[in-house]
Short mmCIF file of C-alpha atoms in Angstrom, two decimals:
data_model
loop_
_atom_site.label_atom_id
_atom_site.label_comp_id
_atom_site.label_asym_id
_atom_site.label_seq_id
_atom_site.Cartn_x
_atom_site.Cartn_y
_atom_site.Cartn_z
CA MET A 1 94.78 26.69 132.18
CA ALA A 2 92.09 27.21 129.57
CA VAL A 3 89.99 29.06 132.12
CA TRP A 4 92.95 31.32 132.93
CA ARG A 5 93.42 32.14 129.24
CA VAL A 6 89.76 33.10 128.96
CA LEU A 7 89.94 35.28 132.08
CA SER A 8 93.22 36.87 131.05
CA ARG A 9 91.61 38.08 127.83
CA TYR A 10 89.30 40.49 129.64
CA PRO A 11 91.97 42.80 131.06
CA ARG A 12 93.66 42.94 127.66
CA LEU A 13 90.31 43.65 126.00
CA LEU A 14 89.53 46.41 128.51
CA TRP A 15 92.97 47.94 127.93
CA ARG A 16 92.48 47.94 124.16
CA LEU A 17 89.03 49.47 124.55
CA GLN A 18 90.52 52.30 126.62
CA GLY A 19 92.92 53.03 123.80
CA VAL A 20 90.09 53.05 121.25
CA ALA A 21 88.05 55.35 123.53
CA GLY A 22 90.99 57.75 123.87
CA GLN A 23 91.53 57.85 120.11
CA ALA A 24 87.83 58.56 119.55
CA LEU A 25 87.93 61.50 121.96
CA LEU A 26 91.00 62.95 120.29
CA ALA A 27 89.34 62.56 116.91
CA HIS A 28 86.40 64.71 118.07
CA LYS A 29 88.21 67.44 120.01
CA ALA A 30 85.52 70.12 119.74
CA ARG A 31 82.78 67.86 121.06
CA SER A 32 85.05 66.61 123.84
CA PHE A 33 85.90 70.19 124.81
CA PHE A 34 82.23 71.20 125.14
CA VAL A 35 81.47 68.19 127.35
CA VAL A 36 84.52 68.81 129.57
CA ALA A 37 83.65 72.51 129.87
CA ALA A 38 80.02 71.81 130.76
CA VAL A 39 80.94 69.25 133.42
CA ALA A 40 83.68 71.55 134.74
CA MET A 41 81.15 74.32 135.36
CA GLY A 42 79.01 72.02 137.48
CA ILE A 43 81.99 70.64 139.40
CA ALA A 44 83.34 74.19 139.96
CA ALA A 45 79.99 75.14 141.50
CA LEU A 46 80.10 72.02 143.67
CA THR A 47 83.66 72.84 144.79
CA VAL A 48 82.78 76.39 145.84
CA ILE A 49 79.64 75.19 147.61
CA VAL A 50 81.35 72.41 149.60
CA ALA A 51 84.24 74.70 150.53
CA SER A 52 81.94 77.54 151.58
CA VAL A 53 79.74 75.25 153.68
CA ASP A 54 82.80 73.77 155.41
CA GLY A 55 84.08 77.30 155.95
CA ALA A 56 80.77 78.39 157.45
CA ARG A 57 80.78 75.42 159.82
CA ARG A 58 84.34 76.16 160.90
CA LYS A 59 83.42 79.80 161.46
CA ALA A 60 80.43 78.79 163.59
CA LEU A 61 82.61 76.57 165.78
CA GLU A 62 85.21 79.36 166.14
CA ILE A 63 82.53 81.81 167.26
CA VAL A 64 81.11 79.32 169.76
CA ASP A 65 84.58 78.50 171.08
CA PHE A 66 85.32 82.22 171.47
CA PHE A 67 82.01 82.77 173.26
CA GLY A 68 82.64 79.97 175.77
CA PRO A 69 80.33 77.23 177.15
CA ASP A 70 80.14 78.80 180.63
CA ALA A 71 78.89 82.25 179.63
CA VAL A 72 75.83 84.10 178.42
CA LEU A 73 75.43 87.45 176.72
CA VAL A 74 72.49 89.65 177.68
CA LEU A 75 71.44 92.37 175.24
CA GLY A 76 68.96 95.14 175.81
CA GLY A 77 65.74 94.77 173.81
CA ASP A 78 64.04 91.74 172.30
CA ILE A 79 66.30 91.22 169.27
CA GLU A 80 64.54 87.99 168.26
CA ASN A 81 61.00 89.33 167.87
CA ARG A 82 61.89 93.02 167.36
CA PRO A 83 58.54 94.55 168.39
CA VAL A 84 57.76 97.95 166.87
CA GLY A 85 58.88 100.82 169.05
CA GLN A 86 60.88 98.63 171.42
CA ARG A 87 63.60 100.16 173.62
CA THR A 88 67.10 98.74 173.40
CA ASN A 89 68.48 100.65 176.38
CA THR A 90 66.92 98.46 179.07
CA LEU A 91 69.96 97.17 180.99
CA THR A 92 71.03 99.27 183.97
CA TRP A 93 73.76 99.31 186.60
CA SER A 94 71.14 98.10 189.05
CA ASP A 95 70.74 94.97 186.90
CA ALA A 96 74.50 94.36 186.93
CA ARG A 97 74.72 94.76 190.71
CA ALA A 98 71.72 92.47 191.26
CA ILE A 99 73.25 89.74 189.08
CA ALA A 100 76.63 89.98 190.80
CA ARG A 101 74.99 89.95 194.24
CA SER A 102 72.05 87.59 193.88
CA LEU A 103 72.43 85.21 190.90
CA PRO A 104 73.56 81.74 192.03
CA GLY A 105 76.66 80.42 190.25
CA ALA A 106 77.67 83.70 188.61
CA TYR A 107 81.25 84.79 189.23
CA ALA A 108 81.90 87.44 186.56
CA VAL A 109 79.63 90.24 185.33
CA LEU A 110 80.84 92.54 182.55
CA PRO A 111 78.69 95.51 181.43
CA MET A 112 79.57 96.79 177.95
CA ARG A 113 78.62 99.40 175.40
CA SER A 114 80.27 100.61 172.23
CA VAL A 115 80.60 103.34 169.64
CA ARG A 116 81.16 102.72 165.96
CA ALA A 117 83.67 103.94 163.39
CA VAL A 118 86.15 105.84 165.54
CA THR A 119 89.41 107.16 164.07
CA LEU A 120 92.57 106.22 165.96
CA ARG A 121 95.73 108.24 165.37
CA TYR A 122 99.34 107.71 166.32
CA GLY A 123 101.89 110.08 164.86
CA ASN A 124 101.13 110.38 161.17
CA LYS A 125 99.23 107.08 161.00
CA ASN A 126 95.44 106.81 161.11
CA HIS A 127 93.22 103.75 161.52
CA GLU A 128 89.43 103.68 161.62
CA ALA A 129 88.38 101.16 164.24
CA PRO A 130 84.92 99.70 163.50
CA THR A 131 84.27 99.33 167.23
CA VAL A 132 85.45 101.03 170.41
CA VAL A 133 84.11 99.11 173.39
CA GLY A 134 83.55 100.44 176.86
CA ALA A 135 83.72 97.80 179.59
CA THR A 136 84.34 97.29 183.28
CA GLU A 137 87.40 95.63 184.82
CA ASN A 138 88.81 92.30 183.64
CA TYR A 139 87.48 92.54 180.09
CA ALA A 140 90.07 90.16 178.65
CA ALA A 141 89.68 87.64 181.47
CA THR A 142 85.88 87.66 181.28
CA TRP A 143 86.01 87.03 177.54
CA ASN A 144 88.74 84.42 178.02
CA TRP A 145 90.85 86.48 175.62
CA PRO A 146 94.58 86.23 176.42
CA LEU A 147 96.73 89.35 176.37
CA SER A 148 99.86 89.09 174.26
CA GLU A 149 101.40 91.83 176.42
CA GLY A 150 100.49 94.35 179.07
CA ARG A 151 97.64 94.17 181.59
CA ASP A 152 93.85 94.06 181.70
CA LEU A 153 91.52 96.89 182.72
CA SER A 154 91.42 97.37 186.50
CA GLU A 155 88.89 98.59 189.07
CA ASP A 156 90.89 101.81 189.49
CA ASP A 157 90.67 102.44 185.73
CA ILE A 158 86.87 102.23 185.91
CA ALA A 159 86.52 104.17 189.15
CA HIS A 160 88.64 107.11 187.98
CA GLY A 161 87.59 107.12 184.31
CA ALA A 162 91.21 106.54 183.34
CA LYS A 163 92.30 107.37 179.81
CA VAL A 164 93.70 103.88 179.15
CA ALA A 165 92.79 101.14 176.70
CA LEU A 166 93.36 97.62 175.46
CA ILE A 167 94.15 97.47 171.75
CA GLY A 168 93.21 94.72 169.33
CA ASP A 169 95.71 93.06 167.02
CA ALA A 170 94.48 94.82 163.85
CA PRO A 171 94.80 98.46 165.02
CA ALA A 172 98.05 97.59 166.82
CA LYS A 173 99.61 96.42 163.54
CA ALA A 174 98.13 99.32 161.58
CA LEU A 175 99.49 101.97 163.96
CA PHE A 176 102.65 100.39 165.36
CA GLY A 177 103.69 97.65 162.93
CA ASP A 178 105.90 95.15 164.76
CA ALA A 179 106.64 97.53 167.65
CA SER A 180 104.99 97.14 171.03
CA PRO A 181 101.97 99.44 171.54
CA VAL A 182 102.03 99.14 175.36
CA GLY A 183 102.83 102.45 177.00
CA ARG A 184 102.19 104.46 173.80
CA THR A 185 99.54 107.16 173.63
CA VAL A 186 96.93 106.96 170.87
CA MET A 187 94.49 109.70 169.93
CA VAL A 188 90.94 108.33 170.01
CA LYS A 189 89.20 111.10 168.11
CA ASN A 190 90.62 113.98 170.16
CA LEU A 191 91.16 112.03 173.37
CA PRO A 192 94.71 110.91 174.28
CA VAL A 193 94.58 107.32 175.54
CA GLN A 194 97.46 105.24 176.84
CA ILE A 195 97.63 101.62 175.69
CA VAL A 196 98.05 99.32 178.71
CA GLY A 197 97.47 95.94 177.04
CA ARG A 198 97.35 94.19 173.68
CA LEU A 199 94.77 91.49 172.95
CA SER A 200 96.08 88.36 171.25
CA TYR A 201 95.14 87.60 167.64
CA ARG A 202 91.84 85.79 167.17
CA GLY A 203 91.55 85.86 163.39
CA PHE A 204 87.85 85.64 162.63
CA THR A 205 84.81 87.82 162.08
CA GLY A 206 81.76 87.90 164.30
CA GLY A 207 78.56 89.65 165.12
CA GLY A 208 76.91 88.85 161.79
CA SER A 209 79.27 91.08 159.82
CA ASP A 210 82.60 90.88 158.03
CA VAL A 211 84.33 92.98 160.71
CA SER A 212 87.20 91.18 162.43
CA VAL A 213 86.93 90.77 166.20
CA ASP A 214 90.59 91.84 166.32
CA ASP A 215 89.73 95.30 164.97
CA ARG A 216 88.70 97.03 168.20
CA LEU A 217 89.81 99.18 171.11
CA ILE A 218 88.55 98.62 174.67
CA MET A 219 88.32 101.48 177.17
CA PRO A 220 86.85 101.81 180.68
CA ILE A 221 83.10 102.18 180.27
CA SER A 222 83.18 105.23 182.52
CA THR A 223 85.67 106.91 180.19
CA LEU A 224 83.67 106.01 177.09
CA THR A 225 80.34 107.30 178.42
CA GLN A 226 81.90 110.55 179.64
CA ARG A 227 84.05 111.36 176.63
CA PHE A 228 81.48 110.35 174.00
CA ASN A 229 78.50 111.91 175.83
CA LEU A 230 76.58 108.64 176.24
CA ASP A 231 73.75 107.95 178.67
CA ARG A 232 75.42 106.86 181.91
CA ASN A 233 72.38 105.00 183.27
CA TYR A 234 72.24 102.26 180.63
CA PHE A 235 74.57 99.96 178.74
CA ARG A 236 73.94 97.81 175.67
CA GLY A 237 75.22 94.40 176.71
CA LEU A 238 76.17 92.30 179.69
CA ARG A 239 78.37 89.20 179.76
CA VAL A 240 77.94 86.79 182.66
CA ARG A 241 80.14 83.77 183.39
CA PHE A 242 79.16 80.84 185.63
CA HIS A 243 81.09 78.25 187.62
CA ASP A 244 79.32 75.16 186.21
CA PRO A 245 78.80 75.15 182.41
CA ASP A 246 76.74 71.93 182.67
CA LEU A 247 74.00 73.92 184.41
CA ILE A 248 73.94 76.73 181.84
CA GLY A 249 70.24 76.10 181.09
CA VAL A 250 69.31 76.49 184.78
CA HIS A 251 71.53 79.58 185.05
CA MET A 252 69.77 81.17 182.06
CA GLU A 253 66.33 80.60 183.57
CA ASN A 254 67.46 82.07 186.90
CA LEU A 255 68.96 85.06 185.10
CA ARG A 256 65.80 85.61 183.10
CA ALA A 257 63.64 85.48 186.22
CA LEU A 258 65.94 87.93 188.02
CA LEU A 259 65.94 90.44 185.14
CA ARG A 260 62.15 90.26 184.75
CA HIS A 261 61.87 90.98 188.47
CA GLU A 262 64.31 93.89 188.25
CA HIS A 263 62.45 95.32 185.22
CA LYS A 264 59.07 94.79 186.94
CA LEU A 265 57.60 92.90 183.97
CA GLY A 266 54.17 91.33 184.42
CA PRO A 267 53.40 87.67 183.55
CA THR A 268 51.98 88.57 180.13
CA VAL A 269 54.63 91.17 179.25
CA PRO A 270 57.38 89.85 176.94
CA ASP A 271 61.04 90.14 177.88
CA ASP A 272 62.66 93.47 177.12
CA PHE A 273 66.07 91.81 176.92
CA THR A 274 67.65 88.87 175.10
CA ILE A 275 69.83 86.15 176.64
CA MET A 276 72.17 84.19 174.35
CA SER A 277 74.39 81.23 175.14
CA ALA A 278 76.93 79.35 173.06
CA SER A 279 74.42 76.55 172.36
CA GLU A 280 71.83 79.02 171.06
CA ILE A 281 74.39 80.75 168.88
CA LEU A 282 75.44 77.35 167.50
CA LYS A 283 71.77 76.44 166.93
CA PHE A 284 71.21 79.63 164.96
CA LEU A 285 74.42 79.21 162.95
CA THR A 286 73.59 75.55 162.26
CA ALA A 287 70.15 76.52 160.97
CA PHE A 288 71.74 79.20 158.81
CA THR A 289 74.32 76.73 157.48
CA GLY A 290 71.54 74.20 156.79
CA GLY A 291 69.69 76.78 154.72
CA LEU A 292 72.92 77.59 152.91
CA VAL A 293 73.49 73.89 152.17
CA ALA A 294 69.95 73.50 150.79
CA PHE A 295 70.12 76.60 148.60
CA LEU A 296 73.62 76.01 147.29
CA GLY A 297 72.96 72.28 146.91
CA VAL A 298 70.10 73.02 144.51
CA THR A 299 72.37 75.41 142.62
CA ALA A 300 75.12 72.81 142.31
CA GLY A 301 72.62 70.13 141.36
CA VAL A 302 71.24 72.25 138.52
CA ALA A 303 74.75 73.01 137.28
CA ILE A 304 75.69 69.32 137.33
CA LEU A 305 72.45 68.34 135.59
CA VAL A 306 73.21 70.84 132.83
CA GLY A 307 76.62 69.22 132.39
CA GLY A 308 74.98 65.80 132.28
CA PHE A 309 72.46 66.83 129.64
CA VAL A 310 75.24 68.31 127.51
CA LEU A 311 77.13 65.01 127.82
CA ALA A 312 74.07 62.93 126.88
CA ASN A 313 73.08 65.09 123.89
CA LEU A 314 76.59 65.24 122.45
CA MET A 315 77.04 61.50 122.95
CA PHE A 316 73.75 60.80 121.15
CA LEU A 317 74.98 63.03 118.35
CA GLY A 318 78.27 61.16 118.33
CA VAL A 319 76.51 57.79 118.06
CA SER A 320 74.55 59.05 115.05
CA GLU A 321 77.68 60.38 113.36
CA ARG A 322 79.70 57.22 114.08
CA ARG A 323 77.16 54.64 112.86
CA VAL A 324 79.46 53.40 110.12
CA GLU A 325 82.40 53.04 112.53
CA ILE A 326 80.21 51.08 114.95
CA GLY A 327 78.88 48.90 112.13
CA LEU A 328 82.41 48.09 110.91
CA ARG A 329 83.59 47.19 114.41
CA LYS A 330 80.61 44.88 114.91
CA ALA A 331 81.09 43.36 111.45
CA VAL A 332 84.66 42.35 112.34
CA GLY A 333 83.65 40.75 115.64
CA ALA A 334 83.23 43.47 118.26
CA THR A 335 80.53 42.50 120.74
CA SER A 336 77.78 44.77 121.96
CA GLY A 337 79.42 44.65 125.40
CA ALA A 338 82.69 45.96 123.98
CA ILE A 339 80.89 48.83 122.24
CA LEU A 340 79.03 49.63 125.47
CA ILE A 341 82.28 49.68 127.49
CA GLN A 342 84.01 51.87 124.89
CA PHE A 343 81.31 54.55 124.93
CA LEU A 344 80.99 54.45 128.71
CA SER A 345 84.77 54.80 128.96
CA GLU A 346 84.59 57.88 126.74
CA ALA A 347 81.95 59.36 129.04
CA VAL A 348 84.03 58.59 132.14
CA TYR A 349 87.19 60.16 130.66
CA LEU A 350 85.30 63.30 129.68
CA THR A 351 83.64 63.73 133.08
CA LEU A 352 86.88 62.99 134.98
CA ALA A 353 88.67 65.61 132.91
CA GLY A 354 85.79 67.98 133.62
CA ALA A 355 86.04 67.18 137.35
CA ILE A 356 89.76 67.97 137.49
CA LEU A 357 89.29 71.19 135.54
CA GLY A 358 86.22 72.06 137.65
CA VAL A 359 88.07 71.61 140.94
CA GLY A 360 90.81 73.92 139.65
CA LEU A 361 88.27 76.51 138.55
CA GLY A 362 86.35 76.20 141.82
CA VAL A 363 89.46 76.64 143.94
CA GLY A 364 90.51 79.69 141.90
CA LEU A 365 87.04 81.22 142.12
CA GLY A 366 86.83 80.46 145.82
CA GLU A 367 90.19 82.09 146.54
CA SER A 368 89.10 85.19 144.62
CA LEU A 369 85.85 85.39 146.61
CA SER A 370 87.77 84.89 149.86
CA ARG A 371 90.12 87.76 149.06
CA LEU A 372 87.12 89.97 148.38
CA GLY A 373 85.66 88.96 151.75
CA MET A 374 82.52 87.51 150.15
CA LEU A 375 83.00 83.93 151.34
CA GLU A 376 84.89 82.04 154.01
CA LEU A 377 86.19 78.87 152.35
CA ARG A 378 87.79 75.73 153.68
CA LEU A 379 89.47 73.45 151.16
CA SER A 380 89.74 69.77 152.06
CA PRO A 381 90.36 66.39 150.35
CA LYS A 382 86.61 65.80 150.61
CA ILE A 383 86.13 68.26 147.74
CA PHE A 384 88.28 66.18 145.39
CA VAL A 385 86.56 62.92 146.42
CA LEU A 386 83.07 64.39 145.96
CA SER A 387 84.05 65.85 142.60
CA LEU A 388 85.31 62.51 141.30
CA ALA A 389 82.21 60.76 142.63
CA ALA A 390 79.98 63.36 140.95
CA ALA A 391 81.90 62.94 137.69
CA LEU A 392 81.45 59.16 137.72
CA ALA A 393 77.76 59.57 138.57
CA ILE A 394 77.32 61.94 135.61
CA ALA A 395 79.09 59.51 133.29
CA LEU A 396 76.96 56.55 134.33
CA ALA A 397 73.64 58.40 134.62
CA PHE A 398 73.87 60.37 131.38
CA GLY A 399 76.28 58.26 129.34
CA LEU A 400 74.59 54.89 129.73
CA ARG A 401 71.68 55.47 127.33
CA PRO A 402 73.85 56.73 124.43
CA ALA A 403 76.29 53.86 125.08
CA ARG A 404 73.45 51.30 125.03
CA LYS A 405 72.11 52.86 121.85
CA ALA A 406 75.54 52.41 120.23
CA ALA A 407 75.79 48.84 121.52
CA ASP A 408 72.31 47.92 120.22
CA LEU A 409 72.89 49.16 116.67
CA ASP A 410 72.40 46.51 114.01
CA PRO A 411 75.70 46.31 112.05
CA ILE A 412 74.02 45.93 108.64
CA GLU A 413 71.66 48.86 109.22
CA ALA A 414 74.56 50.91 110.62
CA LEU A 415 76.74 50.27 107.53
CA ARG A 416 73.81 51.32 105.31
CA GLY A 417 73.57 54.61 107.27
CA GLY A 418 70.38 53.62 109.09
CA GLY A 419 69.85 52.24 112.52
CA GLU A 420 68.22 55.34 113.97
#
């Protein structure tokens, strides 16, 4: 029973110390405000950084999922090394026929090229499409991109240079609102084009830019090259799909060997094309995200350290100003442990308040940046947990020395105004 009474005193003592710590903070509102504001700035930076990194990872997975594990994209030119004077128009119709005829495992070959910034017009409505793509038949199927209505491009469309098109979700909404675009005629520059299919909404950007993949129009490549006066012998890109995605590495090597043979490249001559798979895109995006984490992590760390130094300096100042109070409390029986707990509690309350305010500021700043298209953010409970953990770490790392200084003050020296 006596042991229980001794143990039961500690919770009551801790509760009383929390009340004393709260009163001390309220008695020094200006100092408390500066500490909370400094910590909040660091936590806000941490919030934006964690959300942006999570958003970048989600974006990378979306792009890889859209690309598909069973496909590769071949681009003309060596885009990785970018040699001076290199040609980018290196892929020909002969290459496409050779792949379709001779490459083991390949079942879909889709030549593509594009033109940029083309004005679409329907009635009195205009929309500038960032990309108009020219492709062969089965564009939607080869990209595993479902149609929300209508049909895909056909062999007859390509053979006859038909003035038809698939429309992305963004231009469809801009020109037709909630109405169906299928069967309507859109002016592509000065060319009347009938919409035969509508691509379903994807909802993300790609290609290393902030342009939505939904903001595009797809026409037969024969129509595009003829109407926009493009070179008919070459195209910019080539998508190839294979039956067995587990053998994608072998398929890529076979494709590379075939294209080098078709382009008559010697053993010492570098590739004049680039082959990309989903795994390579993910590898690049992961490396980019890792660099982003390192850079932004340093930024957040500096911001949090600044908040910690502000906390430590203002707490040291508070200990100096409250020497008499500490001396009186010790003179009437307060232990050094109680003083230590009180000052640490003050530090914890200030940093927790800064964490809550910082998360709010970070979310607000992140939403503003998202609306401006500068960042892709993903908010999750992890942000709140990390912010609270960072706040407690700041309190313990930077509040412990001032708290120990307060606890170690000699009561007699403190009441005399000394003890420094």
